[in-house]
Backbone as a chain_set.jsonl record, in Angstrom:
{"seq": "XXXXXXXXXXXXXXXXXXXXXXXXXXXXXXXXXXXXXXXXXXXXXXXXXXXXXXXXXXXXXXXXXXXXXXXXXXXXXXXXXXXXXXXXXXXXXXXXXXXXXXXXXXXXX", "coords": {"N": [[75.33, 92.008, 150.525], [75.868, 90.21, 147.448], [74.437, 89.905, 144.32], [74.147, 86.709, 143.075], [74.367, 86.372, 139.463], [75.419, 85.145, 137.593], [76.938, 81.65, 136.847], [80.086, 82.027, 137.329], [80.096, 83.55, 139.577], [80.005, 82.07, 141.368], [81.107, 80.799, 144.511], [82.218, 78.189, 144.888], [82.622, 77.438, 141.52], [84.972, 79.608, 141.179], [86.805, 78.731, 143.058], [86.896, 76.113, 141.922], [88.152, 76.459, 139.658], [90.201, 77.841, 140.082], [91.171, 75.384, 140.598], [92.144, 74.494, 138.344], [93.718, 75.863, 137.032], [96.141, 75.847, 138.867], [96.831, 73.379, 138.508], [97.366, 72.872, 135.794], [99.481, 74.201, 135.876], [101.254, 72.577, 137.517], [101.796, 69.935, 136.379], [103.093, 70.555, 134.138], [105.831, 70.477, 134.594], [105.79, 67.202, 134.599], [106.732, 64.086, 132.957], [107.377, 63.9, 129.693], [106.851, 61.115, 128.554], [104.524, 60.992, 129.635], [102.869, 62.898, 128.688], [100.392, 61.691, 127.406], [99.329, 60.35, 129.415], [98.829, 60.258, 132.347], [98.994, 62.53, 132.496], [97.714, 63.782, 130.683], [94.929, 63.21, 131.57], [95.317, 64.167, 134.378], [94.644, 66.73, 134.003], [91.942, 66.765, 132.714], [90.074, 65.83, 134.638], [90.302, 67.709, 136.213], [89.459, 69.57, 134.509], [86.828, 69.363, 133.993], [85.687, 69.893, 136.857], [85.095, 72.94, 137.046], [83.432, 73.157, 134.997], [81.555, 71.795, 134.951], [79.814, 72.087, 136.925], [79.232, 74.979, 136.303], [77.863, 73.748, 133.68], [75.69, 72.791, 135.011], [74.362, 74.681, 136.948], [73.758, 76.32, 134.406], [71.633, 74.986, 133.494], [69.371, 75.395, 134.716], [67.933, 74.303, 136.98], [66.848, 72.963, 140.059], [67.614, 70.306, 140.538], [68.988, 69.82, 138.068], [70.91, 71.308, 138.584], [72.136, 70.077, 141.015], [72.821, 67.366, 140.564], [74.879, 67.806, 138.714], [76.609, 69.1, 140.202], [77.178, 66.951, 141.558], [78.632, 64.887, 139.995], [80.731, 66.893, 139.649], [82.302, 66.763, 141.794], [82.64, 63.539, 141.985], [84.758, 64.042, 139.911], [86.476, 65.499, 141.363], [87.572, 64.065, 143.452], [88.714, 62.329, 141.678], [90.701, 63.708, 140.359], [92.365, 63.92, 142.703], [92.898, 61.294, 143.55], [94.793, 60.879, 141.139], [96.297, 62.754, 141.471], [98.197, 62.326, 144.157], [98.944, 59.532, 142.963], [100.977, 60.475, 140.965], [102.271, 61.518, 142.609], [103.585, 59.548, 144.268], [104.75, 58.234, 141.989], [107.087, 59.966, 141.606], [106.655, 61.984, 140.141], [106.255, 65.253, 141.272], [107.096, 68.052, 141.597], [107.237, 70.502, 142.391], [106.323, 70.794, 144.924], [105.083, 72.649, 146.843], [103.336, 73.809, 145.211], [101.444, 71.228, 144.519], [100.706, 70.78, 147.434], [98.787, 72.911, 147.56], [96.878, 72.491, 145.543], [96.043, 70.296, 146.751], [95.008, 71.075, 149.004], [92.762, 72.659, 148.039], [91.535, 70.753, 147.134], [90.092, 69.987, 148.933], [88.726, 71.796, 150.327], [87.188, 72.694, 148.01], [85.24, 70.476, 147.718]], "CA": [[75.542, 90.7, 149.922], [76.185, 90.568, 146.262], [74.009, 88.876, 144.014], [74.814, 85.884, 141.625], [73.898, 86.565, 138.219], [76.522, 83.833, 136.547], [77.527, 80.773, 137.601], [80.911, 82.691, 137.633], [79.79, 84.418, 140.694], [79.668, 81.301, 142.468], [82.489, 80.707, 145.097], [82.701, 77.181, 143.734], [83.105, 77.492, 140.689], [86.016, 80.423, 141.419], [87.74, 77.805, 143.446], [87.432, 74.901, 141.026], [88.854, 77.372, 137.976], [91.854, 77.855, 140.696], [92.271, 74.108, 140.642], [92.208, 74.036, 136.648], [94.787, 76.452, 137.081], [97.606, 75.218, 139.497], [96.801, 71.511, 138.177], [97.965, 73.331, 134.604], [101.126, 74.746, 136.183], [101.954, 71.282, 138.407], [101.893, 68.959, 135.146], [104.198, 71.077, 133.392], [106.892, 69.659, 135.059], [105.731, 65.861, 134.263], [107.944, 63.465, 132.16], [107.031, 63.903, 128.357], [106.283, 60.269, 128.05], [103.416, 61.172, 130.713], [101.78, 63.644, 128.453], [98.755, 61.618, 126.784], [98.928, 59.523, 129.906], [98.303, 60.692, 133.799], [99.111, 64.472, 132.707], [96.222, 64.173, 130.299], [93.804, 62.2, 132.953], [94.683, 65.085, 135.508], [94.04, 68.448, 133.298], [90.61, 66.22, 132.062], [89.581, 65.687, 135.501], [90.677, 69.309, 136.836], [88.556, 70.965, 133.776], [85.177, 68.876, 134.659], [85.097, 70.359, 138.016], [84.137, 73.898, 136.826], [82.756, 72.919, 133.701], [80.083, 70.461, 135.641], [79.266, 73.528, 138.252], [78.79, 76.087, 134.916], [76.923, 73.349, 133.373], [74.592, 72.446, 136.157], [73.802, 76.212, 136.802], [72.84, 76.503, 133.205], [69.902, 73.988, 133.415], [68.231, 76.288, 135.97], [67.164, 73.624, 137.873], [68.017, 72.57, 141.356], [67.847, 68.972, 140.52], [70.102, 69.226, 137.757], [72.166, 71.655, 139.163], [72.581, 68.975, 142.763], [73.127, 66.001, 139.857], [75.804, 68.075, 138.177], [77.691, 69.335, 141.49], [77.948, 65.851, 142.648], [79.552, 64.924, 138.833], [82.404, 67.685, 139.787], [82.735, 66.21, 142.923], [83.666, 63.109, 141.702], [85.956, 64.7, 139.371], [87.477, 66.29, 142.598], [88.038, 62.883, 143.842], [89.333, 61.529, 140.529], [91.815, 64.569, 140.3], [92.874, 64.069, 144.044], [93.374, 59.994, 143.246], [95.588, 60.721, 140.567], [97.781, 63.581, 141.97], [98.356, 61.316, 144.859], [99.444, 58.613, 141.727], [101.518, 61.318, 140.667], [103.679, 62.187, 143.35], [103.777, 58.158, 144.554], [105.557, 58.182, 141.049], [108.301, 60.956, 141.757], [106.67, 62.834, 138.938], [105.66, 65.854, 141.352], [108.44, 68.759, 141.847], [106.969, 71.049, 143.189], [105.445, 70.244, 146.825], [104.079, 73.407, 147.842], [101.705, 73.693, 144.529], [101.048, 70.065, 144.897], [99.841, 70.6, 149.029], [97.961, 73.804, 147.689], [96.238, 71.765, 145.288], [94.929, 69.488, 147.732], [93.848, 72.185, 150.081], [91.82, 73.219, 147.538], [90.207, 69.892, 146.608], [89.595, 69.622, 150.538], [88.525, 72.784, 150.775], [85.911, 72.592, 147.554], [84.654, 68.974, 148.129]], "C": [[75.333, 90.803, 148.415], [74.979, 89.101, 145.738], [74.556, 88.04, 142.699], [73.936, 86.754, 140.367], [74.765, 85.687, 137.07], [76.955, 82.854, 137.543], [79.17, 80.967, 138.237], [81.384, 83.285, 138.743], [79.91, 83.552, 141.851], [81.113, 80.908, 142.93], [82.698, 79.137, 144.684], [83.219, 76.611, 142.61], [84.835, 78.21, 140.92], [86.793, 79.691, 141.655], [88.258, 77.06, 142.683], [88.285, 75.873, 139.565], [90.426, 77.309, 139.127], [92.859, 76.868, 140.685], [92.949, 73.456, 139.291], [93.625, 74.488, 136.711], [96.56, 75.988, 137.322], [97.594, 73.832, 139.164], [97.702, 71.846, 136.511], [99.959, 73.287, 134.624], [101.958, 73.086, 136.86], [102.203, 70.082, 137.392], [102.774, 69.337, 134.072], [105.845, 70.59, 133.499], [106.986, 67.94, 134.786], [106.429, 65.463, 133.151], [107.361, 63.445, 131.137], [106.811, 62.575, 127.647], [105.017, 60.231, 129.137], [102.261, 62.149, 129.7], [100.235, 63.098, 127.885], [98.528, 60.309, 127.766], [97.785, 60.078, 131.179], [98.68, 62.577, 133.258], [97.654, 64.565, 131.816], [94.891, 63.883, 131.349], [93.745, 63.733, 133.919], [94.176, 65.98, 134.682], [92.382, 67.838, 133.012], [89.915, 66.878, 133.175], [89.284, 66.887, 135.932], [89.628, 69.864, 135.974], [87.146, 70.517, 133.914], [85.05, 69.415, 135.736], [84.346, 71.664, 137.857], [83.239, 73.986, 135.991], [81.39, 72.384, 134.072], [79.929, 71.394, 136.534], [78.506, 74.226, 137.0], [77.35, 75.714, 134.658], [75.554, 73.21, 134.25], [73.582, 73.934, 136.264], [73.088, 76.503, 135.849], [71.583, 75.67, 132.924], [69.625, 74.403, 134.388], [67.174, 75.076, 136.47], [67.711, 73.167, 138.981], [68.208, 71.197, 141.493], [68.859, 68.824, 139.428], [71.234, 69.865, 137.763], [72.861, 70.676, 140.383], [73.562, 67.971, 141.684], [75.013, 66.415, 139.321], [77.181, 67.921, 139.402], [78.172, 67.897, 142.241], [78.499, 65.109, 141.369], [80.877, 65.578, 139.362], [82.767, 67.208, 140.961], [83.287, 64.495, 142.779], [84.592, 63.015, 141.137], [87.013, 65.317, 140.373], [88.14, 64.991, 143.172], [89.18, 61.858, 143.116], [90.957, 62.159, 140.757], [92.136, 64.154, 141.705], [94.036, 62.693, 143.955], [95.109, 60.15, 142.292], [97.031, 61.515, 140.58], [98.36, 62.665, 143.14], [99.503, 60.202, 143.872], [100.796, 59.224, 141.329], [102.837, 61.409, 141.516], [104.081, 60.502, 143.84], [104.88, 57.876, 143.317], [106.984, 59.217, 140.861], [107.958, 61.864, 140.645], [106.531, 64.456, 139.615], [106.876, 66.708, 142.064], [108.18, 70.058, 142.533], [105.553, 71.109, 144.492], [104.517, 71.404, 147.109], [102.914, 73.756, 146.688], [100.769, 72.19, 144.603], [100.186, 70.097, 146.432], [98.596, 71.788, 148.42], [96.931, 73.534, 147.113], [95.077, 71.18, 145.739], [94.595, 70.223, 148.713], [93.168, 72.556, 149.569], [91.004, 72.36, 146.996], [89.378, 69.92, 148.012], [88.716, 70.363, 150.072], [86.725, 72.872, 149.258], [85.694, 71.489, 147.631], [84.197, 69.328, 149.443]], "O": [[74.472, 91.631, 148.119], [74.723, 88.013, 146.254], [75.142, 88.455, 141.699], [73.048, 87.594, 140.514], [74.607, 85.723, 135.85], [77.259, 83.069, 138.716], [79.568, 80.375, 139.24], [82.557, 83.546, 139.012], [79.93, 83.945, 143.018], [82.069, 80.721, 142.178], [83.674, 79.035, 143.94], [83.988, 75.653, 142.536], [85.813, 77.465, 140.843], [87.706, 79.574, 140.837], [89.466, 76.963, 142.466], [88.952, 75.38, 138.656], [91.488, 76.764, 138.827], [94.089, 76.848, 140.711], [93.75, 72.54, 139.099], [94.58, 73.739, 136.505], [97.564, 75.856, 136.621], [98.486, 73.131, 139.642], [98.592, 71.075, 136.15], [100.94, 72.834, 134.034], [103.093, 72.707, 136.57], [102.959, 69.211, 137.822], [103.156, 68.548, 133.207], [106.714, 70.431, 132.641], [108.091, 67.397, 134.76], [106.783, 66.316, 132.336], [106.342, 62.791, 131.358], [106.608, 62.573, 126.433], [104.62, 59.089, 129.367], [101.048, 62.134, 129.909], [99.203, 63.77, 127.886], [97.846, 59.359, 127.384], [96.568, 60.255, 131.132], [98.478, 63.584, 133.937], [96.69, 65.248, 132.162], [94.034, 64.714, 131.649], [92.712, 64.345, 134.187], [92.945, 65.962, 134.679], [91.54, 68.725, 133.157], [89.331, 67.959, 133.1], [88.107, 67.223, 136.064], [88.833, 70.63, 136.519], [86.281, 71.393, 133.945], [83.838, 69.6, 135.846], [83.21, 71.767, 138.321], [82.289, 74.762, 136.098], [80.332, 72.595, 133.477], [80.059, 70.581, 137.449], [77.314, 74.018, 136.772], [76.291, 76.291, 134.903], [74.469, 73.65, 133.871], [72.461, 74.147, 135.802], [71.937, 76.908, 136.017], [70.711, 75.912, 132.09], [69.61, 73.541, 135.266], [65.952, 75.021, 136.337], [68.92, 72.94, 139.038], [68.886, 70.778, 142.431], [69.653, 67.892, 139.554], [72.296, 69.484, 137.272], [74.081, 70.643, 140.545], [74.767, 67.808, 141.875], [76.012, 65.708, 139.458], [78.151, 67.171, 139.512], [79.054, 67.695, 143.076], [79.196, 64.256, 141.917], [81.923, 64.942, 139.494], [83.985, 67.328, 141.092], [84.288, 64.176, 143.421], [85.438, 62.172, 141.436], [88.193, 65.55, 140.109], [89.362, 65.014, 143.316], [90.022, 61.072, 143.551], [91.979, 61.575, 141.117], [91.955, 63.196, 140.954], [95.256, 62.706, 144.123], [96.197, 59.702, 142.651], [98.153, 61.287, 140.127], [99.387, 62.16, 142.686], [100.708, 60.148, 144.115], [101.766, 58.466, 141.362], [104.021, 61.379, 141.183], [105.286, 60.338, 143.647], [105.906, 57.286, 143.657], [107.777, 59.059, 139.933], [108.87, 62.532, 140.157], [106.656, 65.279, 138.708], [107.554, 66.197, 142.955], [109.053, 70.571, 143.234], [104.365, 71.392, 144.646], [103.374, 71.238, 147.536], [101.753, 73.963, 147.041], [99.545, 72.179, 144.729], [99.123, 69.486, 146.542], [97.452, 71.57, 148.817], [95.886, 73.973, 147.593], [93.876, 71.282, 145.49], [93.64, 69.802, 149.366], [92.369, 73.123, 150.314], [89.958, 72.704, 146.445], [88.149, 69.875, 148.068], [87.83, 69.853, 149.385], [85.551, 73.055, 149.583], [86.899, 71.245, 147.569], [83.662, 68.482, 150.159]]}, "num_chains": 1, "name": "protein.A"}
């Protein structure tokens, strides 16, 4: 069993960086009067999830690591809300990063 030594290490984090990721690539496609609207809102949301794990970790404490992790968790919720918003709007073109997305909010939440 490997040990942490970075918050990096943590399969949480890993995940949520995956969702920064394909949330990057899935907004690329959004309508260019969308960019400082719902395309900014999701990438926000998407980059608090690992950012609020990192952070948490770094205050070596388990109370404000818990406080943090449930911060990125409603960022997971936020981001979920608004991809949802997203495709309800015909803005969302590709489906299978869009489902993989949300298997991966499931899946970290």
């Amino acid at each position: 069993m490997s040990t942490i030594k970075s918050y990096k290490d943590l399969l949480i984090w890993q995940k949520a960086f995956e969702i920064v990721i394909s949330s990057y690539k899935l907004v690329k496609t959004f309508p260019q009067e969308e960019l400082y609207a719902l395309t900014s809102q999701i990438k926000r949301a998407a980059i608090s999830i690992p950012s609020n794990i990192a952070e948490g970790y770094g205050r070596n404490t388990d109370k404000s690591f818990s406080h943090f992790i449930d911060i990125s968790r409603g960022s997971l919720c936020e981001l979920e809300t608004q991809l949802i918003i997203a495709k309800e709007l015909g803005f969302i073109v590709n489906f299978e990063l869009y489902n993989e997305i949300l298997e991966l909010i499931t899946e970290e939440s």
